Tab-separated table of C-alpha atoms and ligand atoms in Angstrom:
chain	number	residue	atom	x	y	z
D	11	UNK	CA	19.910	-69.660	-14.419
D	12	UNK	CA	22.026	-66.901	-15.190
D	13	UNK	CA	19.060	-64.838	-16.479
D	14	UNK	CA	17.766	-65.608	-12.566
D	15	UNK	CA	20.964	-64.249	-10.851
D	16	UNK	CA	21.113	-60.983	-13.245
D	17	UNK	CA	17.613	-60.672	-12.020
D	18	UNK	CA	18.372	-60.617	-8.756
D	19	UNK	CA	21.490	-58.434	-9.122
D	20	UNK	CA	19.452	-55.725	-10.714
D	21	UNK	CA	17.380	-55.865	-7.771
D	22	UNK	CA	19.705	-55.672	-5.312
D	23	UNK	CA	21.380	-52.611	-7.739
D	24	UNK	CA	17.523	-50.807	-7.879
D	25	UNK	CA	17.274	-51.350	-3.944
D	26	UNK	CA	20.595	-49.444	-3.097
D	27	UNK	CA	19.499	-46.743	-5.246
D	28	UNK	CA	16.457	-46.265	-3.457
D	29	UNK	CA	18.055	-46.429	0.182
D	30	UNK	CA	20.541	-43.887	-0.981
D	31	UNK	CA	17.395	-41.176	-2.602
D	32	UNK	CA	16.339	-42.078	1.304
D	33	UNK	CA	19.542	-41.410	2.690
D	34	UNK	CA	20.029	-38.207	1.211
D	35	UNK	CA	17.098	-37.213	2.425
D	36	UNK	CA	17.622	-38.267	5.657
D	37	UNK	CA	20.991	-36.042	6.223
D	38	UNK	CA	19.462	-32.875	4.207
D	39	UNK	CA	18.290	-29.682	5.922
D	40	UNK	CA	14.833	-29.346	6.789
D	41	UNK	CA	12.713	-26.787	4.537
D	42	UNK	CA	9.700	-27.109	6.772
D	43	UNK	CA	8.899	-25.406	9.800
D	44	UNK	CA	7.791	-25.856	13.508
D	45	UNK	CA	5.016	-23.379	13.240
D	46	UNK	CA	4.122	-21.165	15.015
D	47	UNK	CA	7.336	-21.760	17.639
D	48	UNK	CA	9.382	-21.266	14.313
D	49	UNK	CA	8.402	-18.188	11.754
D	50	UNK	CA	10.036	-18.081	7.926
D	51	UNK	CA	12.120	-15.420	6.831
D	52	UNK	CA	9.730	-13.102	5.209
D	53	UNK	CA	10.260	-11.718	1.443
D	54	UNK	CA	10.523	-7.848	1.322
D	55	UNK	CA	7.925	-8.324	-1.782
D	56	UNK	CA	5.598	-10.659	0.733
D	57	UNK	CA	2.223	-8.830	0.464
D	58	UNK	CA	0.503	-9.200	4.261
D	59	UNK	CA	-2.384	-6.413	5.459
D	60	UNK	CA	-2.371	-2.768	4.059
D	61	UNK	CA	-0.474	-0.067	6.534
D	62	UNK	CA	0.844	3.239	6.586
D	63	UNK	CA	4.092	3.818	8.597
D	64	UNK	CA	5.098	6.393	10.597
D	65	UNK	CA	8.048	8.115	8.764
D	66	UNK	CA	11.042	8.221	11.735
D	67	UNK	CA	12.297	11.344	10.449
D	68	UNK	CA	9.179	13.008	10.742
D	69	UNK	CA	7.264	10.884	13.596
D	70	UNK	CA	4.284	10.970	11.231
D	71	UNK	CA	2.698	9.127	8.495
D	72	UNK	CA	3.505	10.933	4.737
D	73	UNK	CA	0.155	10.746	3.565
D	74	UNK	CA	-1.174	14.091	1.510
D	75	UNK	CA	-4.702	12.594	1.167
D	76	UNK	CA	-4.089	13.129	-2.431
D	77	UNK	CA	-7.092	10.106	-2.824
D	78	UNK	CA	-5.119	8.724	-5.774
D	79	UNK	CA	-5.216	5.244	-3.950
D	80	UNK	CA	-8.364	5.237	-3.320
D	81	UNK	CA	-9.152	6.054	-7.067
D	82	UNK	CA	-6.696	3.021	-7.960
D	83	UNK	CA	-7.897	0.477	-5.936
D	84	UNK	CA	-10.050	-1.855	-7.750
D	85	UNK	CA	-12.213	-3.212	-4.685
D	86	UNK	CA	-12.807	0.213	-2.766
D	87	UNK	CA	-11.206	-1.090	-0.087
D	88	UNK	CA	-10.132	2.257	0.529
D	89	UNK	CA	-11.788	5.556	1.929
D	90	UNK	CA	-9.533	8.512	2.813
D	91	UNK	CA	-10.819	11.843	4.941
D	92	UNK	CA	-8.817	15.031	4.469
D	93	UNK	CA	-8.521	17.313	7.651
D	94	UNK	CA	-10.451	20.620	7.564
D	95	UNK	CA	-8.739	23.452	8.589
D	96	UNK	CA	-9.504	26.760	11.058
D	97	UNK	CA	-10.307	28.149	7.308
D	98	UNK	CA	-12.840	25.937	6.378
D	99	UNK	CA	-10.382	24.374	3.595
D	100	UNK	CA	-9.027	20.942	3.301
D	101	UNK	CA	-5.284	20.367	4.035
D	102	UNK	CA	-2.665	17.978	2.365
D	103	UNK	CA	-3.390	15.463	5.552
D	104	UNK	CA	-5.695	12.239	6.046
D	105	UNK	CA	-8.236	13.110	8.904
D	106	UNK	CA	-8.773	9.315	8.305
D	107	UNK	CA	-7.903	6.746	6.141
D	108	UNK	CA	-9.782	3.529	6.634
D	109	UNK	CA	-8.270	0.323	4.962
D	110	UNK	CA	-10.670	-2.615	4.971
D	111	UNK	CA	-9.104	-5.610	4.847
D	112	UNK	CA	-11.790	-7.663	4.645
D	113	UNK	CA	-12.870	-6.799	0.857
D	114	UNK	CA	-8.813	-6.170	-0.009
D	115	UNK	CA	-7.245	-8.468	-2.318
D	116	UNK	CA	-3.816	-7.477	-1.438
D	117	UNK	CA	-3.004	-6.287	-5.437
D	118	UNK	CA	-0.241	-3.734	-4.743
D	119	UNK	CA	-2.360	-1.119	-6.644
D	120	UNK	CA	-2.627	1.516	-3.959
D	121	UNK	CA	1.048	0.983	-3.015
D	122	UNK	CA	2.180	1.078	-6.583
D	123	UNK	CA	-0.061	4.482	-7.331
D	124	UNK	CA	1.055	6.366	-3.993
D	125	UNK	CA	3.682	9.200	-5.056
D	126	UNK	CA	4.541	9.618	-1.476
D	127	UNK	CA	5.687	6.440	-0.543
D	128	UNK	CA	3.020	6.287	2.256
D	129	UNK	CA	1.500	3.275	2.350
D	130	UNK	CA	3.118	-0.476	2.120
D	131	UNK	CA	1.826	-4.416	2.001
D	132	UNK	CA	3.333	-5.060	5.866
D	133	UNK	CA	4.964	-8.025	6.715
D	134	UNK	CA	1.627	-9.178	8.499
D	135	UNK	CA	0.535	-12.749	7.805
D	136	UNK	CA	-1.626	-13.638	11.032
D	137	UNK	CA	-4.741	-11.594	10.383
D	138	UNK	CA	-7.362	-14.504	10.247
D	139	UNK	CA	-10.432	-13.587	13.023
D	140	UNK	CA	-14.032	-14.088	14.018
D	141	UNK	CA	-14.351	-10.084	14.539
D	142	UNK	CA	-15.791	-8.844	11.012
D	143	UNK	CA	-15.551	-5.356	12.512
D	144	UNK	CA	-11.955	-5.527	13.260
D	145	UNK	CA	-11.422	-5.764	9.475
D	146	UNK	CA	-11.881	-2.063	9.128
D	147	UNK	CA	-9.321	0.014	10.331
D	148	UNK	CA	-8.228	3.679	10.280
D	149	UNK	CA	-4.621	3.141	9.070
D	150	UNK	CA	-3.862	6.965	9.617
D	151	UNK	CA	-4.564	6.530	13.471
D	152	UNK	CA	-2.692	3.710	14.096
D	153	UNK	CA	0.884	4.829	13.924
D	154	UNK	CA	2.281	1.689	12.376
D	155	UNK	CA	5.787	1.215	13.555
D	156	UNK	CA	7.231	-0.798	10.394
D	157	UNK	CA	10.290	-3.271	11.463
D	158	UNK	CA	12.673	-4.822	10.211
D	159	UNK	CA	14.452	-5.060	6.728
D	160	UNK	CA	10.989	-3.968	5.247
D	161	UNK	CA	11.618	-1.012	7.121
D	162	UNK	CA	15.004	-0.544	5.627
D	163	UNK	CA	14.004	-0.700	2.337
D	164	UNK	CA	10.894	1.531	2.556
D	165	UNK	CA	12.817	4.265	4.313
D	166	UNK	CA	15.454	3.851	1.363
D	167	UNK	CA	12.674	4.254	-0.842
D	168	UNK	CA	12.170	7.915	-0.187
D	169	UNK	CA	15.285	8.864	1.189
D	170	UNK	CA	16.262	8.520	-2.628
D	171	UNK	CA	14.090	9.700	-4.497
D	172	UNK	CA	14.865	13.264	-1.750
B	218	LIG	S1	-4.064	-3.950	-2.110
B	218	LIG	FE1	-5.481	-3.666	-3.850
B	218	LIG	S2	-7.493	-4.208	-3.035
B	218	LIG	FE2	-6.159	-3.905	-1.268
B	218	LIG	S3	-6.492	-1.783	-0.688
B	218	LIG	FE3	-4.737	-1.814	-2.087
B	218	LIG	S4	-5.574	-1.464	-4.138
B	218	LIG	FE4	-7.289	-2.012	-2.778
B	219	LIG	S1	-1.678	6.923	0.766
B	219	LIG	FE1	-0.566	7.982	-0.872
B	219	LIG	S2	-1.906	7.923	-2.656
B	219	LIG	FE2	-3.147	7.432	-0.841
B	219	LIG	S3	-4.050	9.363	-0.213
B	219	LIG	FE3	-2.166	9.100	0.971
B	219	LIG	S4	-0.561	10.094	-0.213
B	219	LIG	FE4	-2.323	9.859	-1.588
């Protein structure tokens, strides 16, 4: 008999335990999100598509077309262009540079290798389509406007280093 009430104690005891794991629950802050209406706070190391911002100081992009990304990246996802000059010589400037995101697997590598500071993983996440052709782009003609606290800390980057 007592063994039976003991029993039933330790049930009752187990139960509460389990409402209160539920309870907790219950009052704690939600760590999911309503996407897309709600969007997550994005990491400044977040890796999204390949782009090359336009320096605000300069209202161009600091490429050189020095091709040292394009030697580091592993998937030649890269292809760079340097402008020919009235002389017939090639200047420190990317006539093109196409990025194709479609073969990239967003490794860092080109970023890491650049001594300019001219390219950066963006903050884009939403670059699923049905267009295979839209995966190539020519990152020196798009005058990517980097926002945000990525755009901070890559402007502190170089500011710097003078
Ligand atoms: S992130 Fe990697 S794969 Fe993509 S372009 Fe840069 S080096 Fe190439
Ligand atoms: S992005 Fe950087 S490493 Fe690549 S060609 Fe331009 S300056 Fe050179």
């Amino acid at each position: 008999m007592i063994k039976y009430i003991a029993d039933i104690i330790k049930g009752i005891i187990s139960l509460m335990e389990g409402l209160l794991v539920t309870l907790k629950h219950v009052f704690r802050k939600p760590i999911t999100l309503q996407y897309p209406e709600q969007r997550p706070d994005i990491s400044l190391r977040f890796r999204g598509r390949l782009a090359m911002p336009i320096d605000p100081a300069t209202k161009d992009n600091r490429c050189t077309a020095c091709m040292i990304c394009v030697r580091a990246c592993p998937n030649h996802s890269i292809e760079c262009e340097k402008i020919v000059g009235e002389d017939g010589k090639p200047k420190p400037k990317p006539a093109s540079y196409t990025y194709n995101m479609g073969s990239c697997i967003y490794c860092n590598l080109c970023v890491e290798s650049c001594p300019f500071f001219a390219i950066i993983m963006s903050d884009e996440y939403e670059t699923g389509t049905e267009d295979k052709a839209s995966l190539t782009m020519d990152l020196a003609a798009e005058k990517y406007e980097l926002k945000g606290k990525k755009a901070a800390w890559w402007g502190s980057k170089f500011k710097t280093e003078g």
